[in-house]
Amino acid sequence: MWLKPEEVLLKNALKLWLMERSNDYFVLQRRRGYVEEGGGGLTGLLVGTLDSVLDSTAKVAPFRILHQTPDSQVYLSIACGANREEITKHWDWLEQNIMKTLSVFDSNEDITHFVQGKIRGLIAEEGRHSFAKEDDPEKFREALLKFGKCFGLPEQEKLVTYYSCSYWKGRVPCQGWLYLSTNFLSFYSFLLGSEIKLIISWDAVSKLEKTSNVLLTESIHVCSQGENHYFSMFLHINETYLLMEQLANYAIKRLFDKETFANDPILDDPLQITKRGLENRAHSEQFSAFFRLPKEETLKEVHECFLWVPFSHFNTHGKMCVSENYVCFASHDGNLCSVIIPLREVVAIDKTNDSSKSVIISIKGKTAFRFSEVKDFEQLVAKLRLKCGAASTQCHDISTEVPISSDSTDPSDNTEVRSLTCQRECSETVNTEALMTVFHPQSLETLNSKMLKEKMKEQSWNILFAECGRGVSMFRTKKTRDLVIRGIPEALRGELWMLFSGAVNDMAANPGYYAELVEQSLGTCNLATEEIERDLCRSLPEHPAFQNDTGISSLRRVLTAYAYKNPKIGYCQAMNILTSVLLLYAKEEEAFWLLVAVCERMLPDYFNRRIIGALVDQAVFEELIRDHLPQLTEHMTDMTFFSSVSLSWFLTLFISVLPIESAVNVVDCFFYDGIKAILQLGLAILDYNLDRLLTCKDDAEAVTALNRFFDSVTNKDSPLPSSVRQSSNVSGEKGNYIRVDITDLIRESNEKYGNIRYEEIHSMRCRSRLYVIQTLEETTKQNVVRVVSQDVNLSLHELNELYVLFKKELFFSYYWCLSCPVLKYHDPSLPYLEQYQIDCQQFRMLYQLLSPWAHAANKDSLALWTFRLLDENCDCLINFKDFSSAIDTMYNGSFIDKLKLLFKLHIPPAYTEVKCKDPSKGDELSKEELLYFSQLHGKGKVDIQAYLSQWEDELSKKEENIKDLPRMNQSQFIQFSKTLYNLFHGDPEEESLYQAIAFVTSLLLRMEEVGRKLHSPTASAKEFSGTVCASGGPSEGKTESHLKKDPSSLREEPQWSFAFEQILASLLNEPALVRFFEKPVDVKVKLENAKTSQLSCRTKI
C-alpha cells in the first residue's frame, strides 16, 4: 500500500527494521521479529507489543519502502506491505517507472519533491472512490490495512471507524484497537506475546450499554451469546457508543426486522455506510422525531442563533435547523420555545443590513420570524430563497396556516383549485365533518357549568393563538404545554391533533391522496379487510356514532384505505379502537393522516405481526420503573407482570382501559409529547397505586387493583353527555377508591417524571430493541429445537449448536451478497420451522464443515445430491428440520440408515448427472454450477415422476420399508461405487475396504448377469465386473476410462438394475464395511471445529 510520504529517522529505526534491498534512492526493509524469522524471540515480542499499541500501519506492516536522500539521516516512508509479494510488487514498480526518471534531475531536493508528488498522485488515484468520504483518508487507509491483516475478513466487509481502547480480560485491561465495521465489532491487542483477537457479529449482540463501577469509571458493556465484554478508556466514549448503537440496530433491522429495513433505503447498501454518514443520520432522525416531520426529511444545516419572540419581547437562544422543506427552531431549553416553518408557507426571505446578521422569514397570514446572530446569514438567505423557489414550483397547497388576519391566498392558484375540486368530488363518499360535531353538537341552549368551562378553555386557546399564531408555524411554548395538560377543548381537538402530530404536513403534501385510496381500495377483499369487518362493531360500540352506518362506514374506509396504502402493516387489532377516537374529533381524511402519523412515525413497529415496537417500549417502561420506583421492583419478583399489564396501555394509548372522556386527554398529551407522555402517565399510575401494589400477594390481585383504579378515573370537566361517558360510580366494595381526575393525574405525571428527556427514551429504545429481538429469536430457536428433537437422536445441546451454525451461515449471505435472493426468505410471520431456510450454496458450506463424509473427492456432488433429496417441495430451499435430519443420520444412524441415505443420494430425485465445466477443478463445482444443478427438478433423461410415484407409498408410512425403494440402474450404481471408494480414502483400513467393495461390486454384477442370461448373451456387466476386480482397489480411473472408450456399450444392452436389498445383503457380508459405517464419530468435536472455522471458511470463498 502506498503511504503519504513521512519522515523517518533511520538511526533509531535500525533497531526495529532489517535491510532487505536498497539502491541509490530507495530502501526495502523487513520488520524485526516478523514470523519469517521464526518468532524473533524477545525482540519479536517487544516489537509486536509496540505494533499493537502504536497508531501507524507503516510501523505495523512487516515490510516497508523508504525513499532515501543521499548524505542524510532523514528518510521518507512511501509504501508498506502485509507480505513479501505485495511489497515486491511496489519495489518492482519503482525500479521500472521511477528510477530512470530520477537520473535527469540535478539536485537531491528536486528528486525528493518529484517522488513525493508521484506517490501522492498514486494515493489520490487509488483512494478516489474508497476513502473520499472519510475525515482523514490517509489515516483511514492505514487502519484499513491493519484491520484486514489482523482479522482476514472479506474485502466487502466495510470498516466504518476505529478507536484506541482497553479490553478487560478479567481484572486486567489489554490496550489495543477496536474496529467497527458493518457486520462486526472487532478488537485486537498484542502485549508481550499475548495476542487477543475478538470478533463479535452485531446480530449476536443482545445488550449494549454504558456502565461504570469501582474499577471502570465509564465503559461500554457488550453482551453476546451470554458472554460479557467490557471496553473502556475511550477518548470520546459517547461518540463511540452512539456509533456502536447505530451499527447494532442497523444489523438487527437488516437481518431480523426486514419490514422496517425495506422502508429504509438509506442503509440498503452496507458499502456506502461511513462514520460521518451514520452521525448525520442520527442527527436527522432526532430532528424529524423532535419536530414531528416526515421521515424523509434530512437535516442539512444547523445554525446557532436568536429568535425574536414578539409576545414576550425578548430574543431566545437556540438552534435553527434547516431541511429540504422546513426551517425549524428550538430553544436550548426545549420547553421554552419551538417553531416549525414549512417552506410551502413562506412568501419572502429577507436579510438586514445592520450588524445583527438577521434573517427574516415571512409566511402566509402576515407573520414574520426574525432570526439574529446567524453565522453566514447571507449564504443561508440565498439557499433558502433557492429552496423556496423550488418548493413554490412543486406545489401551492391549501394553506395549512390559519391566518391571523383576514388575508386569503391567491385564488388563481391552479393546484389549489384542483385540490378543492378533488375534495368536492369525494365529499359524497368521505365524511367532511368530525363525528362528534354530528352526534354531539354544541348549542347555546344546552349551556351548563361544564359547557361554560369548555368555552373558557376555548377562550384560553384563542388568547394563545392571538399571541403565538395559529397553525403549523405557531410558537410552541411552556404555556402551550400547560394548556394541553388541562385538556384540549372538543372543538379544537382535531385541529390541534393534526398540528402537534405533524399529520397536517403529510396531508398538505398529498392533496387528494386519501380520496384516491378510498376509491382504489373500494371492494378489495383480503385477510386485512376480513379482519376489519369483524372488528367494526367492536369499536366503541357504546358510542352513538358507531351504532349506525355513518360512523361504521367512515371507520371502514379509513382502515381499509390504510391497509391498502401500507400492506406490510395492513390491519392489526387496536387500530380500530384508536381510529374510532380519531374519527370522533377529526374529519375522515384527517383521521387517516393521524393514523399514518401514529403507525409510521410516533409508534414505529407497533402495528405489525410481532408488535416489536410495543415490546420495545414495554422494556423501556420496565427500565424506568427500576430507576424511579425501586421499591416496587423489589416487591415484584417477576418484571414480566408489568409487560403483560401495560401492553394494552401502549397499543391503545390507554383508550381501552380508561373511560373515553378521560382517555382523550391522554391522547392530547400523546400527540404533543409522543411516547414520553404514555411512559410518564404509566409511572404516575403505578406510583399512585404503590401502597396497594406492595400489599398484593400475586399478579391477579395486582391486576384487579389497577382495574379498579382505572374505573375510578374521571374527567370532571368533560362536556360529553352522560349517555356517552363511561366512568362508573365507585361504590360499595370499591368505596375505598377515591375518584381521580385525569387532569390531576396527567399534571402529577409531568411534575414528577417530566425530567425524562427525549434523548434518554431514544437511547433506551435502541438498547431495548436489541434485547427484544434477540429474545424473540431465542424463543424461535427453542421452539424449533423442541420440535426437531422429537425426530432425531442429537442432544438438545448439539441441536442448539447446530441451529446457531445453520442461522449464521444464512446471515453470512446477508453480509456480503446484497443481491442474494435468499434475503427475501426470512419472514417472521411464518411458522417457526420455515422462518430460516438455506439454499444449495449455503448447504454446501455447512456440509463441508459438518459432514463426516466431507473428505470425499466428490464432496460437492454429495452435498448437491443430499440437498436435492431434502428439498422435497422443489423450491430450492430446506429448513432446519431437513438439515438436522441429514446430519443426524450421518452421525447417529445405523449401518442400514447410512447405507439407505447413500443409496437414495444415487437415485432420482436426488441424483442428477454432474459435469463440471472446468475439468481442471476435478469434482469441485462453482457456485453457479451448484445452483444450476440444484434447480434441475423434473428435468433430464430420467422420468423422475415415475420414481416419485414409486416413493409415494414410502413417504406415507412412518416406518420406511426398504422393499419399496426404487431400483438403482447401471450408471447410478457406477457412481454409487465411486462414492464408496471416495469415502474410504484416508481410513486406517483403506486397503481392506477397497478390496471389500471391489468384491461386493463384482459379486453383485455377476448375480445380475446370471439373472439376465436368458434375456441377453452379451456380458456388459461382466466387462464392468472385470474392470472392478482387476483393480484390487480403487477402480475409479479404470472404470471411467472403460466407459470413455465405448460410452454406448452399456446403453446398447438391456438395462440392468439393483434393489437396495441386494446391495445391503452383499455389504453385510463384509465386516470391514460394517465396521466403517458403524464406527462412532464425535459430533461434538465436529461442531466445535465448525464454530471456530465457519467464518474463515466463508472468507476464503
XYZ file of N, CA and C in Angstrom, residues 207-211 241 245 615-630 633 639 642-643 646 650 679 683 686 756 759-769 771:
135
model
N -27.120 -7.076 24.323
C -27.106 -5.933 25.243
C -25.930 -5.042 24.907
N -26.206 -3.746 24.870
C -25.179 -2.749 24.595
C -25.490 -1.539 25.459
N -24.599 -1.239 26.406
C -24.896 -0.153 27.331
C -23.611 0.460 27.879
N -23.740 1.695 28.351
C -22.636 2.343 29.055
C -22.777 2.033 30.541
N -21.692 1.607 31.161
C -21.733 1.240 32.582
C -20.561 1.889 33.300
N -20.015 5.055 21.586
C -21.217 4.322 21.954
C -22.347 4.568 20.962
N -24.152 1.702 18.797
C -25.603 1.560 18.912
C -26.257 1.570 17.536
N -43.345 -4.034 22.349
C -42.488 -4.801 23.252
C -41.256 -3.989 23.646
N -40.731 -3.227 22.702
C -39.571 -2.375 22.998
C -39.940 -1.322 24.038
N -41.079 -0.663 23.854
C -41.483 0.375 24.806
C -41.861 -0.213 26.161
N -42.333 -1.455 26.162
C -42.568 -2.107 27.457
C -41.250 -2.337 28.186
N -40.210 -2.724 27.447
C -38.893 -2.902 28.062
C -38.359 -1.563 28.578
N -38.606 -0.486 27.835
C -38.222 0.855 28.296
C -38.981 1.191 29.578
N -40.262 0.861 29.599
C -41.106 1.129 30.771
C -40.569 0.379 31.996
N -40.166 -0.878 31.799
C -39.596 -1.653 32.907
C -38.319 -1.005 33.433
N -37.483 -0.510 32.521
C -36.240 0.143 32.932
C -36.534 1.413 33.729
N -37.550 2.163 33.312
C -37.928 3.375 34.047
C -38.492 3.027 35.417
N -39.232 1.935 35.498
C -39.762 1.502 36.798
C -38.604 1.178 37.746
N -37.581 0.480 37.221
C -36.425 0.147 38.065
C -35.716 1.416 38.554
N -35.684 2.441 37.698
C -34.988 3.677 38.075
C -35.795 4.541 39.030
N -37.113 4.638 38.812
C -37.938 5.595 39.558
C -38.785 4.964 40.660
N -39.062 3.676 40.565
C -39.873 3.007 41.596
C -39.162 1.737 42.069
N -37.973 1.884 42.678
C -37.197 0.690 43.051
C -37.898 -0.211 44.060
N -40.035 -2.606 42.275
C -39.221 -3.624 41.608
C -38.791 -4.705 42.589
N -40.624 -9.198 36.624
C -40.931 -7.934 35.945
C -41.855 -8.122 34.741
N -45.378 -6.353 34.569
C -45.594 -5.014 34.026
C -45.769 -5.055 32.511
N -45.076 -5.979 31.868
C -45.217 -6.106 30.414
C -46.615 -6.573 30.042
N -49.277 -3.794 30.902
C -49.173 -2.499 30.227
C -49.274 -2.586 28.713
N -50.064 0.745 25.948
C -49.264 1.286 24.846
C -49.970 1.132 23.507
N -45.350 6.965 28.813
C -44.442 6.418 29.830
C -44.594 7.166 31.153
N -45.931 5.574 34.789
C -45.210 5.666 36.064
C -46.069 6.323 37.133
N -48.634 3.803 38.501
C -48.029 2.835 39.428
C -47.660 3.516 40.739
N -37.713 13.372 32.385
C -37.253 12.328 31.450
C -37.090 12.965 30.076
N -33.964 12.308 24.492
C -32.739 11.595 24.129
C -32.580 10.316 24.954
N -32.973 10.355 26.237
C -32.888 9.166 27.082
C -33.819 8.069 26.581
N -35.034 8.472 26.214
C -36.004 7.495 25.723
C -35.516 6.868 24.418
N -34.946 7.699 23.528
C -34.438 7.185 22.262
C -33.325 6.162 22.502
N -32.405 6.483 23.412
C -31.303 5.564 23.710
C -31.817 4.275 24.333
N -32.791 4.391 25.247
C -33.365 3.197 25.873
C -34.110 2.348 24.851
N -34.767 2.994 23.903
C -35.450 2.250 22.840
C -34.448 1.436 22.016
N -33.318 2.059 21.680
C -32.297 1.354 20.900
C -31.760 0.149 21.666
N -31.459 0.351 22.948
C -30.950 -0.759 23.761
C -31.991 -1.862 23.878
N -33.226 -1.472 24.115
C -34.284 -2.468 24.334
C -34.616 -3.227 23.064
N -34.481 -2.567 21.913
C -34.767 -3.262 20.645
C -33.845 -4.464 20.475
N -32.455 -6.233 22.842
C -32.885 -7.267 23.788
C -34.168 -7.958 23.330
